[in-house]
Short mmCIF file of C-alpha atoms in Angstrom, two decimals:
data_model
loop_
_atom_site.label_atom_id
_atom_site.label_comp_id
_atom_site.label_asym_id
_atom_site.label_seq_id
_atom_site.Cartn_x
_atom_site.Cartn_y
_atom_site.Cartn_z
CA ALA A 146 19.97 -4.06 1.73
CA ALA A 147 16.99 -3.96 -0.58
CA VAL A 148 13.96 -6.02 0.40
CA LYS A 149 13.20 -8.72 -2.15
CA GLU A 150 10.74 -11.50 -2.88
CA GLY A 151 11.08 -14.28 -0.31
CA ASP A 152 11.95 -11.86 2.52
CA ARG A 153 9.68 -11.29 5.50
CA VAL A 154 7.76 -8.02 5.34
CA PRO A 155 9.64 -5.47 7.50
CA GLU A 156 8.42 -4.79 11.03
CA ALA A 157 6.79 -1.39 11.46
CA VAL A 158 3.75 0.24 13.01
CA LEU A 159 1.33 2.11 10.74
CA GLN A 160 -1.68 4.25 11.67
CA HIS A 161 -5.24 4.84 10.52
CA PHE A 162 -8.57 6.08 11.78
CA ASP A 163 -11.19 3.38 12.26
CA SER A 164 -14.84 3.77 11.31
CA GLU A 165 -15.60 5.34 14.71
CA GLY A 166 -12.92 7.99 14.19
CA GLU A 167 -10.46 6.46 16.68
CA LEU A 168 -6.76 6.61 15.81
CA ARG A 169 -5.49 3.03 15.58
CA LYS A 170 -2.02 1.56 15.28
CA VAL A 171 -1.42 -1.65 13.37
CA SER A 172 1.84 -3.57 13.10
CA THR A 173 2.88 -5.09 9.80
CA ALA A 174 3.13 -8.45 11.62
CA GLU A 175 -0.53 -8.14 12.67
CA LEU A 176 -1.54 -6.90 9.22
CA CYS A 177 0.27 -9.53 7.16
CA GLY A 178 0.65 -12.57 9.46
CA ASP A 179 -1.60 -15.43 10.57
CA GLY A 180 -1.76 -17.09 7.16
CA LYS A 181 -3.23 -14.00 5.49
CA THR A 182 -2.66 -12.93 1.90
CA VAL A 183 -2.38 -9.14 1.69
CA VAL A 184 -2.04 -6.85 -1.30
CA LEU A 185 -0.06 -3.83 -0.13
CA PHE A 186 0.68 -0.93 -2.43
CA ALA A 187 2.52 2.30 -1.71
CA VAL A 188 2.09 5.73 -3.20
CA PRO A 189 4.30 8.84 -3.01
CA GLY A 190 1.54 10.98 -1.58
CA ALA A 191 -2.14 11.42 -0.84
CA PHE A 192 -3.88 13.94 -3.13
CA THR A 193 -1.09 13.82 -5.75
CA PRO A 194 -2.35 13.40 -9.33
CA THR A 195 -1.20 9.90 -10.31
CA CYS A 196 -2.02 8.49 -6.87
CA SER A 197 -5.50 10.04 -6.70
CA LEU A 198 -6.55 9.67 -10.32
CA LYS A 199 -5.06 6.29 -11.25
CA HIS A 200 -3.23 4.21 -8.65
CA LEU A 201 -5.68 4.16 -5.70
CA PRO A 202 -8.87 4.13 -7.84
CA GLY A 203 -7.57 1.09 -9.75
CA PHE A 204 -7.20 -0.88 -6.53
CA ILE A 205 -10.59 0.27 -5.23
CA LYS A 206 -12.20 -0.83 -8.49
CA LEU A 207 -10.55 -4.28 -8.43
CA ALA A 208 -10.44 -4.89 -4.64
CA ASP A 209 -13.42 -7.26 -4.69
CA GLU A 210 -11.89 -9.26 -7.56
CA MET A 211 -8.58 -9.40 -5.65
CA LYS A 212 -10.42 -10.76 -2.64
CA ASP A 213 -12.16 -13.33 -4.86
CA ALA A 214 -8.68 -14.35 -6.07
CA GLY A 215 -7.45 -14.95 -2.52
CA ALA A 216 -6.48 -11.60 -0.99
CA ASP A 217 -7.71 -11.09 2.57
CA ASP A 218 -6.98 -7.36 2.55
CA VAL A 219 -5.98 -4.62 0.12
CA VAL A 220 -3.88 -1.92 1.78
CA CYS A 221 -2.46 1.43 0.64
CA VAL A 222 0.54 2.94 2.47
CA SER A 223 1.82 6.50 2.10
CA VAL A 224 4.34 8.70 3.91
CA ASN A 225 1.60 10.99 5.15
CA ASP A 226 0.05 11.30 8.61
CA ALA A 227 -3.18 9.55 9.53
CA PHE A 228 -5.14 12.83 9.38
CA VAL A 229 -4.12 13.36 5.75
CA MET A 230 -4.92 9.75 4.87
CA ARG A 231 -8.38 10.09 6.45
CA ALA A 232 -9.03 13.34 4.56
CA TRP A 233 -7.88 11.66 1.32
CA GLU A 234 -10.23 8.74 1.90
CA LYS A 235 -13.16 11.10 2.56
CA SER A 236 -12.32 13.38 -0.38
CA GLY A 237 -13.12 11.03 -3.23
CA ALA A 238 -15.21 8.04 -4.12
CA PHE A 239 -12.77 5.98 -2.08
CA GLY A 240 -15.20 4.87 0.61
CA SER A 241 -16.79 1.51 1.31
CA GLY A 242 -13.70 0.21 3.10
CA ARG A 243 -12.51 -1.77 0.07
CA VAL A 244 -8.96 -0.46 0.55
CA LEU A 245 -7.43 0.25 3.97
CA LEU A 246 -5.40 3.49 3.87
CA LEU A 247 -2.46 3.40 6.29
CA ALA A 248 -0.14 6.23 7.30
CA ASP A 249 3.63 5.77 7.50
CA GLY A 250 4.06 9.30 8.84
CA SER A 251 7.63 8.87 10.07
CA CYS A 252 8.74 6.93 6.98
CA LEU A 253 9.85 3.96 9.11
CA PHE A 254 8.15 1.24 7.06
CA THR A 255 9.17 2.91 3.80
CA ARG A 256 12.79 3.10 4.98
CA ALA A 257 12.69 -0.57 6.04
CA MET A 258 11.37 -1.43 2.57
CA ASP A 259 14.32 0.51 1.07
CA ALA A 260 11.73 2.45 -0.92
CA GLU A 261 12.56 6.04 0.06
CA LEU A 262 12.10 8.65 -2.64
CA ASP A 263 13.72 12.06 -2.15
CA LEU A 264 11.25 14.67 -3.39
CA ASN A 265 12.83 17.61 -1.56
CA GLU A 266 13.32 19.46 -4.86
CA LYS A 267 9.53 19.41 -5.30
CA GLY A 268 8.91 20.51 -1.71
CA LEU A 269 7.51 17.12 -0.71
CA GLY A 270 10.34 15.84 1.49
CA VAL A 271 11.15 12.14 1.60
CA ARG A 272 8.29 9.94 0.38
CA SER A 273 7.81 6.37 -0.79
CA ARG A 274 8.53 5.03 -4.22
CA ARG A 275 5.46 3.64 -5.94
CA TYR A 276 5.26 -0.15 -5.58
CA ALA A 277 2.89 -3.01 -4.94
CA MET A 278 3.43 -6.39 -3.34
CA ILE A 279 1.59 -9.54 -2.43
CA VAL A 280 2.44 -10.75 1.07
CA GLU A 281 1.59 -14.32 2.03
CA ASP A 282 1.77 -15.17 5.74
CA GLY A 283 4.28 -12.38 6.35
CA VAL A 284 6.53 -13.25 3.39
CA ILE A 285 6.80 -11.11 0.25
CA ALA A 286 5.61 -13.39 -2.58
CA HIS A 287 5.64 -10.70 -5.30
CA LEU A 288 7.20 -7.23 -5.28
CA SER A 289 6.72 -4.78 -8.15
CA MET A 290 8.76 -1.59 -7.62
CA GLU A 291 8.28 1.28 -10.08
CA GLU A 292 11.08 3.37 -11.55
CA GLY A 293 10.65 7.14 -11.48
CA GLY A 294 7.08 8.36 -11.62
CA GLU A 295 5.80 5.46 -13.68
CA LEU A 296 2.71 3.33 -13.06
CA ASN A 297 3.35 0.13 -14.99
CA VAL A 298 4.15 -2.86 -12.77
CA SER A 299 2.43 -1.73 -9.56
CA ASN A 300 -1.00 -1.09 -11.04
CA ALA A 301 -4.06 -2.99 -9.85
CA GLU A 302 -4.52 -4.96 -13.09
CA HIS A 303 -0.98 -6.37 -12.88
CA ILE A 304 -1.37 -7.35 -9.22
CA LEU A 305 -4.76 -8.97 -9.87
CA HIS A 306 -3.16 -10.99 -12.70
CA LEU A 307 -0.43 -12.21 -10.29
CA LEU A 308 -3.03 -13.16 -7.66
CA GLU A 309 -5.10 -15.07 -10.21
CA ALA A 310 -1.98 -16.87 -11.48
CA ASP A 311 -1.08 -17.87 -7.90
CA ALA A 312 -4.60 -19.20 -7.36
CA GLN A 313 -4.30 -21.59 -10.33
#
């Protein structure tokens, strides 16, 4: 069944390299629990044009404003391995730790989110649909799932607007 607003964020373990270069695992419960408000957005793939040129940079640009509006963390998830996610982070002006890039290498979180996107025809395998959500204390408060390759409802501006509206 599709995950929807009001549901708990699915349980999964994601990976990333910390600032010392150590491979770390983080559970979604740890990431999104304990009263935290987390902006989590997913992209089909590191280094792909829309993700690299528009989606991720938008969140990096507005991450501080999102935190001012109540977000504790801004997180990007992709069905790539942690090595690819680290290389993606180092490749552009993505630094400064404003957005945490997490790998869902085995597609387990993406599958639990019912967000799988079959890109086998393009040689990319199974990836994640593009979406963004606001998670409050482990519960999905807002979920904006894109159709096709669009970037309309999951962009940083839209999510910032939702955060600011919630803060009112």
